[in-house]
Short mmCIF file of C-alpha atoms and ligand atoms in Angstrom, two decimals:
data_model
loop_
_atom_site.label_atom_id
_atom_site.label_comp_id
_atom_site.label_asym_id
_atom_site.label_seq_id
_atom_site.Cartn_x
_atom_site.Cartn_y
_atom_site.Cartn_z
CA MET A 28 8.41 41.21 0.65
CA LEU A 29 11.19 38.70 0.12
CA SER A 30 9.01 35.88 1.05
CA GLU A 31 7.05 36.52 -2.20
CA PHE A 32 10.31 35.71 -3.99
CA ILE A 33 10.69 32.37 -2.32
CA MET A 34 9.13 29.77 -4.50
CA LYS A 35 7.13 27.14 -2.98
CA GLU A 36 7.84 23.58 -3.95
CA ARG A 37 5.23 22.17 -6.06
CA ILE A 38 4.22 18.59 -5.08
CA LEU A 39 1.88 16.64 -7.49
CA THR A 40 0.73 13.04 -7.38
CA GLY A 41 -1.83 10.90 -9.25
CA ILE A 42 -3.89 8.23 -7.96
CA LYS A 43 -5.20 5.52 -10.28
CA PRO A 44 -8.74 4.69 -9.46
CA THR A 45 -8.67 1.05 -10.04
CA GLY A 46 -9.30 -0.54 -6.59
CA ILE A 47 -10.69 -0.23 -3.15
CA PRO A 48 -8.14 1.69 -0.89
CA HIS A 49 -6.78 -0.33 2.00
CA ILE A 50 -4.70 0.68 5.13
CA GLY A 51 -1.44 0.10 3.19
CA ASN A 52 -2.54 2.76 0.78
CA TYR A 53 -3.41 5.01 3.65
CA PHE A 54 -0.18 4.75 5.70
CA GLY A 55 1.98 4.48 2.49
CA ALA A 56 0.43 7.28 0.37
CA ILE A 57 -2.84 8.99 1.40
CA LYS A 58 -1.68 10.21 5.06
CA PRO A 59 1.81 11.24 4.11
CA ALA A 60 0.37 13.23 1.23
CA ILE A 61 -2.26 14.83 3.35
CA ASP A 62 0.42 15.64 5.98
CA MET A 63 2.49 17.31 3.40
CA SER A 64 -0.47 19.51 2.08
CA LYS A 65 -0.44 20.97 5.61
CA ASN A 66 3.05 22.31 5.09
CA GLU A 67 3.05 25.76 4.00
CA ASN A 68 6.16 25.33 2.05
CA TYR A 69 4.57 23.17 -0.27
CA ASP A 70 1.97 23.79 -3.10
CA CYS A 71 0.23 20.49 -3.55
CA LEU A 72 -1.82 19.25 -6.47
CA TYR A 73 -3.43 15.73 -6.23
CA PHE A 74 -5.38 14.29 -9.02
CA ILE A 75 -7.31 11.27 -9.95
CA ALA A 76 -5.55 9.66 -12.94
CA ASP A 77 -8.82 8.30 -14.36
CA TYR A 78 -7.60 8.08 -17.85
CA HIS A 79 -4.51 6.11 -16.84
CA ALA A 80 -7.17 3.73 -15.15
CA LEU A 81 -8.90 3.12 -18.50
CA ASN A 82 -6.11 0.55 -19.25
CA ILE A 83 -7.43 -1.62 -16.45
CA ILE A 84 -11.13 -0.66 -16.27
CA LYS A 85 -13.18 -1.46 -19.28
CA ASN A 86 -16.65 -1.11 -17.76
CA LYS A 87 -18.57 2.22 -17.66
CA GLU A 88 -20.01 1.68 -14.17
CA ASP A 89 -16.72 0.82 -12.61
CA PHE A 90 -15.03 3.74 -14.29
CA GLU A 91 -17.30 6.10 -12.55
CA LYS A 92 -17.41 4.21 -9.37
CA TYR A 93 -13.66 4.09 -8.65
CA THR A 94 -13.39 7.58 -9.22
CA TYR A 95 -15.84 8.55 -6.63
CA ILE A 96 -14.28 5.84 -4.32
CA ILE A 97 -10.94 7.49 -4.60
CA ALA A 98 -12.30 10.95 -4.18
CA ALA A 99 -14.39 10.11 -1.32
CA THR A 100 -11.53 8.32 0.37
CA TRP A 101 -9.17 11.25 0.12
CA LEU A 102 -11.69 13.75 1.29
CA ALA A 103 -12.78 11.41 4.26
CA CYS A 104 -9.04 11.16 5.18
CA GLY A 105 -8.64 14.86 5.70
CA LEU A 106 -7.74 16.34 2.20
CA ASP A 107 -8.78 20.07 2.29
CA PRO A 108 -9.74 21.16 -1.21
CA ASN A 109 -9.06 24.65 -0.16
CA LYS A 110 -5.31 23.79 0.56
CA VAL A 111 -4.92 21.13 -2.38
CA ILE A 112 -5.79 21.49 -5.99
CA PHE A 113 -7.67 18.35 -6.09
CA TYR A 114 -8.99 17.27 -9.59
CA LYS A 115 -9.61 14.72 -12.15
CA GLN A 116 -7.23 14.22 -14.93
CA SER A 117 -9.79 13.76 -17.54
CA ASP A 118 -11.12 17.26 -16.90
CA LEU A 119 -7.98 18.85 -18.12
CA PRO A 120 -7.80 18.66 -22.04
CA GLU A 121 -4.48 20.27 -21.80
CA VAL A 122 -3.10 16.99 -20.51
CA PHE A 123 -4.03 15.14 -23.72
CA GLU A 124 -2.63 17.64 -26.09
CA LEU A 125 0.53 17.84 -24.19
CA ASN A 126 0.63 14.00 -24.17
CA TRP A 127 0.58 14.03 -28.01
CA ILE A 128 3.31 16.69 -28.34
CA LEU A 129 5.54 14.79 -25.93
CA SER A 130 5.06 11.59 -27.99
CA ASN A 131 6.91 13.37 -30.63
CA VAL A 132 10.11 13.86 -28.64
CA THR A 133 9.96 10.45 -26.88
CA ALA A 134 12.13 7.68 -28.19
CA LYS A 135 10.38 4.44 -28.68
CA GLY A 136 13.31 2.60 -27.22
CA LEU A 137 12.72 4.62 -23.98
CA LEU A 138 9.25 3.05 -23.69
CA ASN A 139 10.47 -0.47 -24.72
CA ARG A 140 12.49 -0.27 -21.49
CA ALA A 141 9.44 0.42 -19.35
CA HIS A 142 8.92 -2.07 -16.61
CA ALA A 143 5.25 -2.75 -17.01
CA TYR A 144 5.50 -3.18 -20.79
CA LYS A 145 8.59 -5.36 -20.55
CA ALA A 146 7.05 -7.55 -17.88
CA CYS A 147 4.03 -8.15 -20.24
CA VAL A 148 6.31 -9.00 -23.11
CA GLU A 149 8.56 -11.38 -21.02
CA LYS A 150 5.27 -13.15 -19.83
CA ASN A 151 4.39 -13.58 -23.37
CA LEU A 152 7.52 -14.95 -24.56
CA GLU A 153 7.48 -17.50 -21.48
CA THR A 154 4.10 -18.66 -22.59
CA GLY A 155 5.00 -18.91 -26.28
CA ASN A 156 2.91 -16.21 -27.33
CA ASP A 157 3.43 -13.35 -29.68
CA PRO A 158 5.54 -10.82 -27.73
CA ASP A 159 2.72 -8.03 -27.84
CA TYR A 160 -0.06 -10.33 -27.42
CA GLY A 161 -2.74 -8.59 -25.41
CA ILE A 162 -0.77 -5.32 -25.11
CA ASN A 163 -2.48 -2.24 -26.12
CA MET A 164 -1.05 1.32 -26.84
CA GLY A 165 -2.54 2.54 -23.55
CA LEU A 166 -0.23 0.41 -21.77
CA TYR A 167 2.77 1.33 -24.05
CA ASN A 168 2.27 5.11 -23.82
CA TYR A 169 1.44 5.09 -20.21
CA PRO A 170 4.65 6.73 -19.19
CA VAL A 171 4.07 9.71 -21.87
CA LEU A 172 0.69 10.37 -20.39
CA MET A 173 2.23 10.27 -16.83
CA ALA A 174 5.00 12.68 -18.00
CA ALA A 175 2.18 14.96 -19.41
CA ASP A 176 0.46 15.03 -15.88
CA ILE A 177 3.72 15.96 -14.31
CA LEU A 178 5.28 18.36 -16.82
CA LEU A 179 2.07 20.40 -17.39
CA MET A 180 1.91 21.42 -13.86
CA ASN A 181 5.58 22.28 -13.31
CA SER A 182 5.89 19.77 -10.60
CA ASN A 183 9.16 19.80 -8.57
CA LYS A 184 8.42 16.72 -6.32
CA VAL A 185 6.32 13.64 -7.11
CA PRO A 186 5.38 11.45 -4.25
CA VAL A 187 5.05 7.90 -5.47
CA GLY A 188 5.61 4.17 -4.55
CA GLN A 189 8.86 2.61 -5.56
CA ASP A 190 7.32 0.82 -8.58
CA GLN A 191 6.86 4.41 -10.11
CA LYS A 192 10.47 5.38 -9.95
CA GLN A 193 11.13 4.41 -13.46
CA HIS A 194 8.09 6.48 -14.66
CA LEU A 195 9.69 9.45 -13.12
CA GLU A 196 13.08 8.82 -14.90
CA ILE A 197 11.15 8.63 -18.09
CA ALA A 198 9.25 11.87 -17.40
CA ARG A 199 12.71 13.54 -16.70
CA ASP A 200 14.24 12.05 -20.05
CA ILE A 201 11.26 13.32 -21.94
CA ALA A 202 11.53 16.80 -20.35
CA ILE A 203 15.09 16.97 -21.25
CA ALA A 204 14.37 15.86 -24.74
CA PHE A 205 11.91 18.53 -25.20
CA ASN A 206 14.01 21.17 -23.65
CA ASN A 207 16.90 20.25 -25.96
CA ILE A 208 14.80 20.53 -28.97
CA TYR A 209 12.79 23.50 -28.36
CA GLY A 210 14.44 25.45 -25.59
CA LYS A 211 14.08 25.27 -21.81
CA CYS A 212 10.56 24.88 -21.00
CA PHE A 213 10.01 22.09 -18.41
CA VAL A 214 10.99 21.66 -14.77
CA LEU A 215 12.74 18.41 -14.15
CA PRO A 216 10.63 16.73 -11.59
CA GLN A 217 11.99 14.40 -8.76
CA ASP A 218 10.41 11.41 -7.35
CA LEU A 219 9.71 11.26 -3.48
CA ILE A 220 9.63 7.57 -2.63
CA SER A 221 7.62 6.89 0.59
CA GLU A 222 9.56 4.76 2.83
CA THR A 223 6.64 2.92 4.61
CA LEU A 224 5.02 1.94 1.21
CA GLY A 225 5.86 -1.68 0.37
CA THR A 226 6.90 -2.49 3.94
CA LEU A 227 3.47 -2.82 5.61
CA PRO A 228 2.41 -6.40 6.12
CA GLY A 229 -0.89 -7.87 5.02
CA LEU A 230 -3.00 -10.34 6.93
CA ASP A 231 -0.57 -13.20 5.77
CA GLY A 232 2.62 -11.36 6.78
CA ARG A 233 3.48 -10.64 3.14
CA LYS A 234 3.39 -7.09 1.83
CA MET A 235 -0.07 -5.62 1.89
CA SER A 236 -1.44 -5.70 -1.56
CA LYS A 237 -4.68 -5.97 -3.49
CA SER A 238 -3.08 -8.61 -5.65
CA TYR A 239 -2.39 -10.91 -2.76
CA GLY A 240 -5.87 -10.56 -1.44
CA ASN A 241 -4.47 -9.85 2.09
CA THR A 242 -5.53 -6.28 2.65
CA ILE A 243 -7.55 -4.46 5.45
CA THR A 244 -9.80 -2.15 3.54
CA LEU A 245 -10.21 1.19 4.81
CA PHE A 246 -13.74 1.97 4.66
CA ASP A 247 -15.67 -1.35 4.67
CA ASP A 248 -18.16 -1.85 7.49
CA GLU A 249 -17.18 -2.80 11.00
CA ASN A 250 -18.12 -6.42 10.43
CA THR A 251 -15.76 -6.74 7.52
CA LEU A 252 -13.02 -4.99 9.44
CA LYS A 253 -13.45 -7.57 12.31
CA LYS A 254 -13.43 -10.43 9.79
CA GLN A 255 -10.22 -9.10 8.18
CA ILE A 256 -8.56 -8.74 11.44
CA ASN A 257 -9.37 -12.14 12.65
CA ARG A 258 -7.74 -13.48 9.32
CA ILE A 259 -4.35 -12.02 10.40
CA VAL A 260 -2.05 -14.96 10.71
CA THR A 261 -0.39 -15.65 14.11
CA ASP A 262 1.63 -18.53 15.57
CA SER A 263 -0.15 -21.13 17.63
CA LYS A 264 0.93 -20.02 21.11
CA MET A 265 -1.88 -20.42 23.74
CA PRO A 266 -3.33 -17.83 25.90
CA GLY A 267 -0.90 -17.41 28.85
CA GLU A 268 2.24 -18.00 26.89
CA PRO A 269 4.41 -14.95 26.12
CA LYS A 270 4.01 -13.63 22.61
CA ASP A 271 6.69 -12.25 20.25
CA THR A 272 5.78 -8.55 19.35
CA ASN A 273 7.75 -9.06 15.89
CA CYS A 274 4.62 -10.34 14.15
CA THR A 275 2.07 -9.10 11.80
CA LEU A 276 -0.68 -8.37 14.32
CA PHE A 277 1.59 -6.18 16.47
CA GLN A 278 2.87 -4.33 13.50
CA ILE A 279 -0.70 -3.65 12.33
CA TYR A 280 -1.80 -2.51 15.92
CA SER A 281 1.19 -0.14 16.03
CA LEU A 282 0.25 1.79 13.07
CA PHE A 283 -2.76 3.03 14.73
CA ALA A 284 -1.42 3.14 18.36
CA SER A 285 -0.04 6.04 20.34
CA ASP A 286 3.47 5.27 21.85
CA GLU A 287 1.68 4.61 25.15
CA GLN A 288 -0.70 2.23 23.73
CA LYS A 289 2.02 0.44 21.92
CA ALA A 290 3.91 0.06 25.15
CA GLU A 291 0.83 -1.40 26.96
CA MET A 292 0.29 -3.79 24.14
CA LYS A 293 3.79 -4.88 24.25
CA GLU A 294 3.48 -5.59 27.94
CA LYS A 295 0.27 -7.57 27.29
CA PHE A 296 2.03 -9.71 24.70
CA GLU A 297 4.81 -10.36 27.15
CA ASN A 298 2.16 -11.48 29.66
CA GLY A 299 0.57 -13.81 27.43
CA ILE A 300 -2.55 -12.12 26.04
CA GLY A 301 -4.47 -14.61 23.90
CA TRP A 302 -4.41 -14.10 20.22
CA GLY A 303 -8.32 -13.83 20.18
CA GLU A 304 -8.23 -11.11 22.81
CA ALA A 305 -5.30 -9.21 21.13
CA LYS A 306 -7.24 -9.34 17.90
CA LYS A 307 -10.37 -7.90 19.65
CA GLN A 308 -8.37 -5.12 21.11
CA THR A 309 -6.79 -4.39 17.61
CA PHE A 310 -10.10 -4.28 16.09
CA GLU A 311 -11.32 -1.68 18.79
CA LEU A 312 -8.48 0.41 18.14
CA ILE A 313 -8.49 0.54 14.39
CA ASN A 314 -12.37 0.88 14.38
CA SER A 315 -12.16 3.81 16.71
CA TYR A 316 -9.35 5.51 14.40
CA ILE A 317 -11.38 4.87 11.20
CA SER A 318 -14.92 5.43 12.33
CA PRO A 319 -15.07 9.18 12.12
CA MET A 320 -13.47 8.96 8.62
CA ARG A 321 -15.78 6.20 7.48
CA GLU A 322 -18.70 8.20 8.47
CA LYS A 323 -17.46 11.01 6.26
CA TYR A 324 -16.64 8.70 3.39
CA ASN A 325 -20.24 7.23 3.58
CA TYR A 326 -21.48 10.70 3.46
CA TYR A 327 -19.57 11.70 0.27
CA MET A 328 -20.39 8.42 -1.37
CA SER A 329 -24.18 9.16 -0.81
CA ASN A 330 -23.80 12.72 -1.97
CA THR A 331 -21.71 12.27 -5.07
CA GLN A 332 -22.82 15.67 -6.38
CA LEU A 333 -20.49 17.14 -3.66
CA ILE A 334 -17.54 15.34 -5.10
CA ASP A 335 -18.58 16.37 -8.67
CA GLN A 336 -18.54 20.12 -7.32
CA ILE A 337 -15.16 19.87 -5.63
CA LEU A 338 -13.50 18.20 -8.53
CA GLN A 339 -14.96 20.76 -10.90
CA ASP A 340 -13.59 23.62 -8.84
CA GLY A 341 -10.36 21.77 -8.67
CA ALA A 342 -10.17 21.28 -12.39
CA LYS A 343 -10.73 25.14 -12.71
CA LYS A 344 -7.66 25.91 -10.57
CA ALA A 345 -5.68 23.30 -12.28
CA ARG A 346 -6.67 24.44 -15.88
CA ALA A 347 -5.31 27.86 -15.07
CA ILE A 348 -1.75 26.38 -14.55
CA ALA A 349 -2.13 23.94 -17.34
CA SER A 350 -3.18 26.54 -19.92
CA ASP A 351 -0.22 28.76 -18.97
CA THR A 352 2.21 25.86 -19.62
CA LEU A 353 0.45 24.64 -22.71
CA GLU A 354 0.61 28.17 -24.11
CA ARG A 355 4.31 28.35 -23.70
CA VAL A 356 4.72 24.89 -25.21
CA ARG A 357 2.62 25.85 -28.34
CA LYS A 358 4.62 28.72 -29.02
CA LEU A 359 7.99 26.80 -28.72
CA ILE A 360 6.81 24.35 -31.25
CA GLY A 361 5.58 27.15 -33.58
CA LYS A 362 1.96 26.66 -33.21
CA LYS A 363 0.13 30.32 -33.88
N1 LIG B 1055 1.17 5.65 -12.57
C1 LIG B 1055 0.63 6.12 -11.16
C2 LIG B 1055 0.14 4.80 -10.35
O1 LIG B 1055 0.03 3.84 -11.01
C3 LIG B 1055 -0.53 6.98 -11.27
C4 LIG B 1055 -0.22 8.41 -11.76
C5 LIG B 1055 -0.59 8.76 -13.07
C6 LIG B 1055 0.73 9.33 -11.35
N2 LIG B 1055 -0.15 10.03 -13.23
C7 LIG B 1055 0.90 10.26 -12.34
C8 LIG B 1055 1.57 9.39 -10.25
C9 LIG B 1055 1.52 11.55 -12.16
C10 LIG B 1055 2.28 10.45 -10.04
C11 LIG B 1055 2.31 11.69 -11.02
O2 LIG B 1055 0.37 4.84 -9.11
#
């Protein structure tokens, strides 16, 4: 019976649907989150932060498309909707009510210091523009909406990339401000920073990132995968010359390889495998890893009604938690 009293840790993360997932996202965020969901000590909630994406996506076809792409990707990578509460942010009206309530305990100065906003202001100043040129309130309030996502679900741990660390600090500050004014209500969430994220090299050796155009996309067709792998930058050593394994190609190969496969490839490098051949073998390894997932991905993308159903079921479960928190919040602020 004691076990019933041991609270599971609640893990929550949001994925902004603004791009095509690549293998950096897979190893840095998707795979670790799915692995975590298989651990019985955790209670996981993963959601698609579609209203956060509104800040970037201003076209209705893309808005829907990217939500499906993200949902299909996570499902194809093995997310089990029976184990994880998997939902879409915009299906929870509670998030937006809490967002407003939290705005009223959030110091404006706190948001002035948020990196994303500050970076835009600084760029404007550099280019001689008005400091707030091109900046809308969605960007400014972004951290409050994120705090609402997190605090509403009583999340303890929030897996995010390094770039989101400050948003977690802001969420904690907002929780503390609310708790101080109205009495203890919110759990203070901690970030869980993924170590691999940010260190995966892209095709040109810099960090793999959509903004550098150096990604290996997860679920494009085989030909695209082949082309992307062929673009990996190498030195100009000829076949027969020993190669250094401290290079992008070997690092990317290693992500998908077993220890044994890695050792074998290392030997081939020492024995002077040609870059063309090494790339061919890298393609084969990655493709065999990705193929079964790609099939699932394509299946979901051509049956989006299945995605709708899964996300609706997830939203129902999420709303049960959300409405409970919101009810407590409403009582504390004095709403009848
Ligand atoms: N801001 C996050 C990102 O850009 C996405 C996000 C929205 C999120 N709400 C969240 C992440 C809540 C963790 C928790 O990646």
